[in-house]
XYZ file of C-alpha atoms in Angstrom:
404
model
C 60.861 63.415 135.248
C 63.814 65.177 136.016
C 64.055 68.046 138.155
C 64.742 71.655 136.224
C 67.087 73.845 137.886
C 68.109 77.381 136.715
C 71.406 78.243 134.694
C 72.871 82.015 134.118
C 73.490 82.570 130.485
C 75.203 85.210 127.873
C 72.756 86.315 125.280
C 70.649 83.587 123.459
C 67.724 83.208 121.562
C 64.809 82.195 123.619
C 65.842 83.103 126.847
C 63.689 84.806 129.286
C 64.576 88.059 130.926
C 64.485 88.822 134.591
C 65.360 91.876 136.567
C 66.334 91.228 140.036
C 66.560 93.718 142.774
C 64.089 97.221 142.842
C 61.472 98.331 140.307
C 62.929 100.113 137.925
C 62.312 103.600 139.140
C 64.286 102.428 141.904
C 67.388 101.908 139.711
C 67.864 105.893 139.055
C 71.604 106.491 140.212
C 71.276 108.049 143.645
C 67.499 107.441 143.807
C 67.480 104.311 146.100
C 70.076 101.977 147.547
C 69.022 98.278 148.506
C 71.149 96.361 151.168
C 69.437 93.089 149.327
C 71.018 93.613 145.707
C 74.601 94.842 145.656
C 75.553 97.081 142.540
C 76.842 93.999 140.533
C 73.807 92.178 140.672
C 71.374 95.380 139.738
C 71.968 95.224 135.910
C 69.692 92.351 134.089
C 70.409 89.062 133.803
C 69.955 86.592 130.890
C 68.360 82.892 132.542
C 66.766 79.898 131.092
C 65.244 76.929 132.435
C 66.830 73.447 131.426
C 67.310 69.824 131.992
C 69.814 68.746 134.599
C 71.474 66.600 131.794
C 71.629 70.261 129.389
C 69.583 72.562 127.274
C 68.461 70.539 123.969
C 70.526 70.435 120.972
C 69.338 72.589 118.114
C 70.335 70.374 114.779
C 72.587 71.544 112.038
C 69.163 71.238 109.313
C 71.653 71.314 106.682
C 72.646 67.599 107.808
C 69.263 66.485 108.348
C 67.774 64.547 105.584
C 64.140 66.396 104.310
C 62.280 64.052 105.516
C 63.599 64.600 109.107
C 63.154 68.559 108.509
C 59.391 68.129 108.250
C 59.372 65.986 111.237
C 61.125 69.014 112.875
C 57.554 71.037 112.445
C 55.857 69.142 115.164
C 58.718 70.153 117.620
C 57.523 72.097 121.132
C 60.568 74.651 119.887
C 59.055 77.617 118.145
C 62.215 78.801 116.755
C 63.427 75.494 115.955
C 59.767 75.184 113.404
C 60.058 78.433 111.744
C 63.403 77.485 110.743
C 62.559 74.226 109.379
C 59.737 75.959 107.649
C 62.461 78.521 106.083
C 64.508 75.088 105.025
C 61.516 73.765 103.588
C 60.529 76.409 101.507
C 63.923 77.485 100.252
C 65.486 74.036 100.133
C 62.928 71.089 99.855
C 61.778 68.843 96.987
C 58.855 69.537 96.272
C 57.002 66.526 94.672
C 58.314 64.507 97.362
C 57.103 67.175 100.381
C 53.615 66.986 99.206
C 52.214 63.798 100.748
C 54.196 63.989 104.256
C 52.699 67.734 104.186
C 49.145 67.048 103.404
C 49.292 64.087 106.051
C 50.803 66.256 109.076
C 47.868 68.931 107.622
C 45.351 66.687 107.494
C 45.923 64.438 110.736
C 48.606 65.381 112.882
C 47.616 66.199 116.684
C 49.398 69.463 116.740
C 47.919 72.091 115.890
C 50.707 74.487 115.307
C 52.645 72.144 113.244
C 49.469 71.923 110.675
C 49.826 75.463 110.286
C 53.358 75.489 109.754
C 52.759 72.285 107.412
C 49.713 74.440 105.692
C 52.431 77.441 105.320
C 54.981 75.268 103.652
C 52.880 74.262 101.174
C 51.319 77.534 100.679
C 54.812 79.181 100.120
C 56.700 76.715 98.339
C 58.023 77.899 94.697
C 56.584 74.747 93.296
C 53.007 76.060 94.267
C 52.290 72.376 95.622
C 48.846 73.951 97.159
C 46.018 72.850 95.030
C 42.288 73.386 95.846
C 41.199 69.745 95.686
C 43.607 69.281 98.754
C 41.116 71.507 100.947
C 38.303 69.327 101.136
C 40.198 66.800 102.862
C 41.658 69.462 105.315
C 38.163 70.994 106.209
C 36.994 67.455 106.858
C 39.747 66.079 108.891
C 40.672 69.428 110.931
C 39.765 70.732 113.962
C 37.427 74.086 114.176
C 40.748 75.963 114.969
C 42.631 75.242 112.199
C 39.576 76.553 109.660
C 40.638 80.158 109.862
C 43.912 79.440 108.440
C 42.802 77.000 105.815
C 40.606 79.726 104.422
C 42.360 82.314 104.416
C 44.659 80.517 102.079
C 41.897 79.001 99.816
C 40.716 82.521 99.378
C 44.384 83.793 98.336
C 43.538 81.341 95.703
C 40.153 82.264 94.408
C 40.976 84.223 92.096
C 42.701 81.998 89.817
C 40.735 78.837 90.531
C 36.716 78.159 89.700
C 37.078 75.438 91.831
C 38.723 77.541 94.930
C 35.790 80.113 94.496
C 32.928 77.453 94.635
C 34.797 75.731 98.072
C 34.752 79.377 99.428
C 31.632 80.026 98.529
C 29.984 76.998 99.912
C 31.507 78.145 103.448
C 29.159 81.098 103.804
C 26.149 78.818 105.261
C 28.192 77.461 108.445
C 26.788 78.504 111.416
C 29.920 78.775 113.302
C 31.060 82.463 113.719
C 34.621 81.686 113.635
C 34.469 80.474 110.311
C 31.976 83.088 108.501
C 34.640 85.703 110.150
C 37.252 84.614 108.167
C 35.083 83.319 104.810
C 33.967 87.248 104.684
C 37.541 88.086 104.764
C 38.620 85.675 101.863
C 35.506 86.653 99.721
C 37.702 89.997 99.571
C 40.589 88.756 98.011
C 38.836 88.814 94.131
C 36.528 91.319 92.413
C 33.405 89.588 90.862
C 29.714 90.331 91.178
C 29.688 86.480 92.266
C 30.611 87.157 95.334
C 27.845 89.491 95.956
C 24.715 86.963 97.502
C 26.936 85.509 99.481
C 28.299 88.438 101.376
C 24.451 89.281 101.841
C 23.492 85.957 103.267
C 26.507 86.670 105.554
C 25.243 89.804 107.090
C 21.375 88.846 107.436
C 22.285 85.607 109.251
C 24.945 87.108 111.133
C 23.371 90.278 111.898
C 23.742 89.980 115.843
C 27.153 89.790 115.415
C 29.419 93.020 114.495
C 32.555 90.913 114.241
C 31.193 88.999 110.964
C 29.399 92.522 110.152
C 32.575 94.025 110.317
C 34.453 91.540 107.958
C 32.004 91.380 105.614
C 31.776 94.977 105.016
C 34.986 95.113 104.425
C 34.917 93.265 101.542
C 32.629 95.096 99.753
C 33.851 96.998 96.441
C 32.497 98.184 93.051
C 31.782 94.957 91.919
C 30.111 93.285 94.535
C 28.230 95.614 96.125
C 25.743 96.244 93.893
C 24.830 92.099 94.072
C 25.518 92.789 97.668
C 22.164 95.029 97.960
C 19.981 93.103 95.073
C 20.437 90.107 96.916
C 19.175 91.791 100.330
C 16.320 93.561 99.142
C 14.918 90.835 97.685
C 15.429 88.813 101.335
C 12.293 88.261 102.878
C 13.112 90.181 105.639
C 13.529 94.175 106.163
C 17.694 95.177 105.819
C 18.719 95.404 109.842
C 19.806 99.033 111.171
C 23.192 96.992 111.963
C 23.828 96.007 108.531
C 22.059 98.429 106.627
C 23.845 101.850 107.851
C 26.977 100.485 107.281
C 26.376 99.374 103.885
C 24.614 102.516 102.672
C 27.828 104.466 104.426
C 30.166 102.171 102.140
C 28.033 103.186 98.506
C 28.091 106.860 99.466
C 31.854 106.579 99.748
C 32.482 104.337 96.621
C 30.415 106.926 94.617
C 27.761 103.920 93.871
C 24.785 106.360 93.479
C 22.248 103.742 92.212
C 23.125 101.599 94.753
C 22.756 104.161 97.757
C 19.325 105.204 96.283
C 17.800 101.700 96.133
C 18.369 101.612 99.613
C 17.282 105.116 100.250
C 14.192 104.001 97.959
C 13.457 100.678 100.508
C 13.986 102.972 103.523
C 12.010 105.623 102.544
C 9.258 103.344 102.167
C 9.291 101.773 105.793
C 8.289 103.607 108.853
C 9.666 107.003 110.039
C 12.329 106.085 112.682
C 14.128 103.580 110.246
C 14.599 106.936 107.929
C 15.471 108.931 110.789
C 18.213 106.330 111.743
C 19.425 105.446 108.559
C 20.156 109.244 107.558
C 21.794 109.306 110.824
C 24.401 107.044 109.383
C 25.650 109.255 106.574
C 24.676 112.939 107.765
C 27.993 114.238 106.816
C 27.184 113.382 103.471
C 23.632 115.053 102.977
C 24.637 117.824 100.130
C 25.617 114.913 98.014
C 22.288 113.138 98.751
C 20.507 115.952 98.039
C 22.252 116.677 94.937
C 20.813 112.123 94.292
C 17.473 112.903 95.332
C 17.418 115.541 92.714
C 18.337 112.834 90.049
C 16.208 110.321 90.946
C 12.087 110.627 90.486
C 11.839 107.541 92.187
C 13.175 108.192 95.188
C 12.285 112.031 95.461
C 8.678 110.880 95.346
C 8.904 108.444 98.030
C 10.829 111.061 100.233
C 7.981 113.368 99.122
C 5.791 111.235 101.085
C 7.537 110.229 103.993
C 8.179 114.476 104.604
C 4.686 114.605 104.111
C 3.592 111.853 106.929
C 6.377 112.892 109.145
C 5.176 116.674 108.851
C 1.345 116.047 109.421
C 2.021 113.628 112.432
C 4.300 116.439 113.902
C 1.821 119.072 113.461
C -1.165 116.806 114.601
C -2.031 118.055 118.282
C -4.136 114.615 119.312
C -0.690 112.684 119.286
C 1.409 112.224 122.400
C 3.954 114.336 122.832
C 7.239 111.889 122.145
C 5.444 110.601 118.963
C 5.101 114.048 117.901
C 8.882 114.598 118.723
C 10.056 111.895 116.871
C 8.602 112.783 114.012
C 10.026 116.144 114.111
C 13.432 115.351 114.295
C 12.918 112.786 111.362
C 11.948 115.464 109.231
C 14.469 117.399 110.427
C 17.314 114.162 109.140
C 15.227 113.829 106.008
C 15.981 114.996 102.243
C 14.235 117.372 99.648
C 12.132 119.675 102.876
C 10.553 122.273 101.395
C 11.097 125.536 102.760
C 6.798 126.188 102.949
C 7.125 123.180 105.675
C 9.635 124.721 107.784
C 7.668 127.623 107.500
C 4.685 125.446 109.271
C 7.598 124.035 111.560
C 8.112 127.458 113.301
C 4.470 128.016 114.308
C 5.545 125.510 116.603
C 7.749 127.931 118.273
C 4.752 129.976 120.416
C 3.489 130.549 123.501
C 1.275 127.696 125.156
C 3.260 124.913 122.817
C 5.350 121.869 124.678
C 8.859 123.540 125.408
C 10.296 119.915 124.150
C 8.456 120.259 120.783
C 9.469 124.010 120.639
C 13.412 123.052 121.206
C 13.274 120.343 118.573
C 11.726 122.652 116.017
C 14.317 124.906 116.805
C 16.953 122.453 116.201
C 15.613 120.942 112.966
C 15.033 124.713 111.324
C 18.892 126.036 112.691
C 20.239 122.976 110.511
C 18.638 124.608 107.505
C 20.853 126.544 106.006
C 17.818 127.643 103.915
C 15.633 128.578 106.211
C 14.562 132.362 106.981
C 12.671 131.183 110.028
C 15.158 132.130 112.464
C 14.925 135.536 111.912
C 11.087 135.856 111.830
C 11.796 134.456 115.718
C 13.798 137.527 116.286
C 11.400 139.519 115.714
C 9.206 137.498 118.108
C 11.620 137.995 121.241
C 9.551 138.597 123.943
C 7.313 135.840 123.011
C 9.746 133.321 123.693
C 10.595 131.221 126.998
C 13.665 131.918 128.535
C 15.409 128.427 127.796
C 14.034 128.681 124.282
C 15.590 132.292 124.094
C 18.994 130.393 125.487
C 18.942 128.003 122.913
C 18.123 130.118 120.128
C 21.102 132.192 120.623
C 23.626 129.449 121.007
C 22.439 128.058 117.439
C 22.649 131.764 115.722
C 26.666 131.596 116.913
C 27.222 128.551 115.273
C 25.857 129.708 111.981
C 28.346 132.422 110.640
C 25.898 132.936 107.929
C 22.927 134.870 110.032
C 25.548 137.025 111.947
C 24.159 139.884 109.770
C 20.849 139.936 111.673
């Protein structure tokens, strides 16, 4: 092997820069003078590491004959395989680039000249890219090179059945890499087909907010409606992982029977899923109130889940931090009457837990609604001095009770 050795350079492409001498903050005129690096040798300096017998010779690819241009993709050179890839695309022959291109795709050992290979034939005018060519690429190819082979079959979903079915039998690998990018590509078309798919995605990957993450963002108008049928009839309950972001994603699309089947399955399950699912979309609760008036289905199970939440709150035999929790879920929940926040502030008395008192306090100042505050007012000396604290700091927040 022969023995590199530096050379100084002008200006050229793939060079590596160097600063000799001081750190830079050292190089402020009158800052810092170095014995070690004399003025002319402060400024950078262009170097690159060679051969003894010479850098290598970039080819004219003008001269080249094609075939040697797509041998020029498995070069170590970077720049030297984007510009055959340019040459390719611009000046090859299509029917005659196909086979060498699906071999070096297919087989060849290095990994970034596949990709460039893949990109060739993804780019070229003469759309030489057909789905039938992917099965033979999946098969052949390493785990790497997946990501890039489906990100290109999904480009071409939406104008091939056969595309569609390849990407749609991807969704049951188990390795992450993969589902990452087959949520991606299930983006690329609009269709209701895509819908069960996506949802298998996020229950099996539901320990994993990368693939959560990609497949949410492929929901839209058409999907996710297929999206949430095919979920809630899973045998399993919708994970707090996957279901907050998808009900966050129908409240913004203005899907409203979408968000209130999954309000609807929710509502139905035990108090702290409600609690934490409402948590998800709280900046959206005048809209979900304005839903819940609209749907009998749904106000009737929120009816009921008020109702539980309410008497387990108000039920002195429970322990303390059960009764808590149930307090503050009523205090996330939808359609609360005003007569139970009425029964809410006899909570705020003498001899009650100061924790229960302060979340009571907390659920009945988010009530715009609610006259309660001002009946405690009237009971000021009643109250504990961090309750008293507290109290106060909520009336300033609500410009609307300034009058009292």
């Amino acid at each position: 092997m022969q023995r590199p050795r530096l050379q100084r350079t002008g200006i050229r492409s793939g060079e590596v820069t160097f600063h000799p001498g001081p750190p830079p903050a050292c190089r402020l005129p009158g800052h810092c003078s170095s014995p070690r690096f004399p003025e002319s040798r402060r400024s950078s300096c262009q170097v690159r590491i060679v051969p003894e017998d010479g850098p290598r010779p970039i080819p004219n690819l003008d001269s080249l004959d094609q075939n040697e241009v797509v041998d020029l993709l498995e070069s170590p050179n970077g720049t030297l395989r984007d510009m055959a890839s340019q040459w390719l695309i611009w000046n090859g022959d299509g029917s005659a680039l196909v086979s060498r291109l699906l071999e070096m795709a297919q087989t060849s050992p290095n990994m970034l000249a596949r990709i460039h290979a893949l990109s060739v034939l993804e780019n070229h005018p003469a759309r030489l890219l057909k789905p039938e060519h992917f099965s033979g690429m999946m098969h052949e190819s390493k785990p790497a090179f997946y990501p890039h082979v489906i990100q290109v079959l999904g480009k071409l979903a939406k104008d091939s059945p056969q595309a569609r079915k390849q990407l749609l039998s991807l969704a049951k690998s188990s390795n992450l890499d993969l589902l990452i990018q087959a949520a991606y590509a299930l983006g690329e078309w609009d269709s209701p087909e895509t819908g069960p798919v996506l949802g298998h995605i996020l229950l099996s990957s539901q320990h994993s907010p990368y693939v959560i993450a990609a497949a949410v963002s492929s929901l839209n108008k058409q999907n996710l409606p297929s999206v949430i049928e095919a979920l809630l009839k899973a045998d399993q309950q919708i994970p707090i992982p996957v279901l907050q972001p998808l009900l966050q994603t129908a409240v913004g699309l203005e899907l409203r029977e979408s968000t209130t089947r999954l309000l609807a399955d929710a509502a139905s399950k035990d108090l702290n899923l409600w609690s934490d699912v409402l948590s998800a979309v709280a900046n959206q609760k005048a809209k979900l109130e304005d839903w819940l008036s609209e749907s009998p289905e749904l106000s009737v199970k929120v009816a009921a889940l008020n109702q539980r939440a309410l008497a387990l709150t108000l039920d002195e035999s429970q322990p303390l931090e059960k009764r808590t929790n149930a307090l503050s879920c009523l205090g996330n929940s939808l359609g609360v009457r005003n007569e139970d926040l009425q029964q809410l502030s006899g909570l705020i008395r003498p001899g009650s837990p100061l924790p229960l008192q302060l979340a009571a306090l907390d659920v009945l100042s988010q009530r715009r609604g609610s006259h309660t505050i001002e009946h405690l007012f009237q009971n000021w000396g009643s109250l504990a001095p961090g309750l008293k604290s507290k109290l106060l700091s909520q009336l300033m927040q609500r410009l609307s009770l300034i009058h009292i």
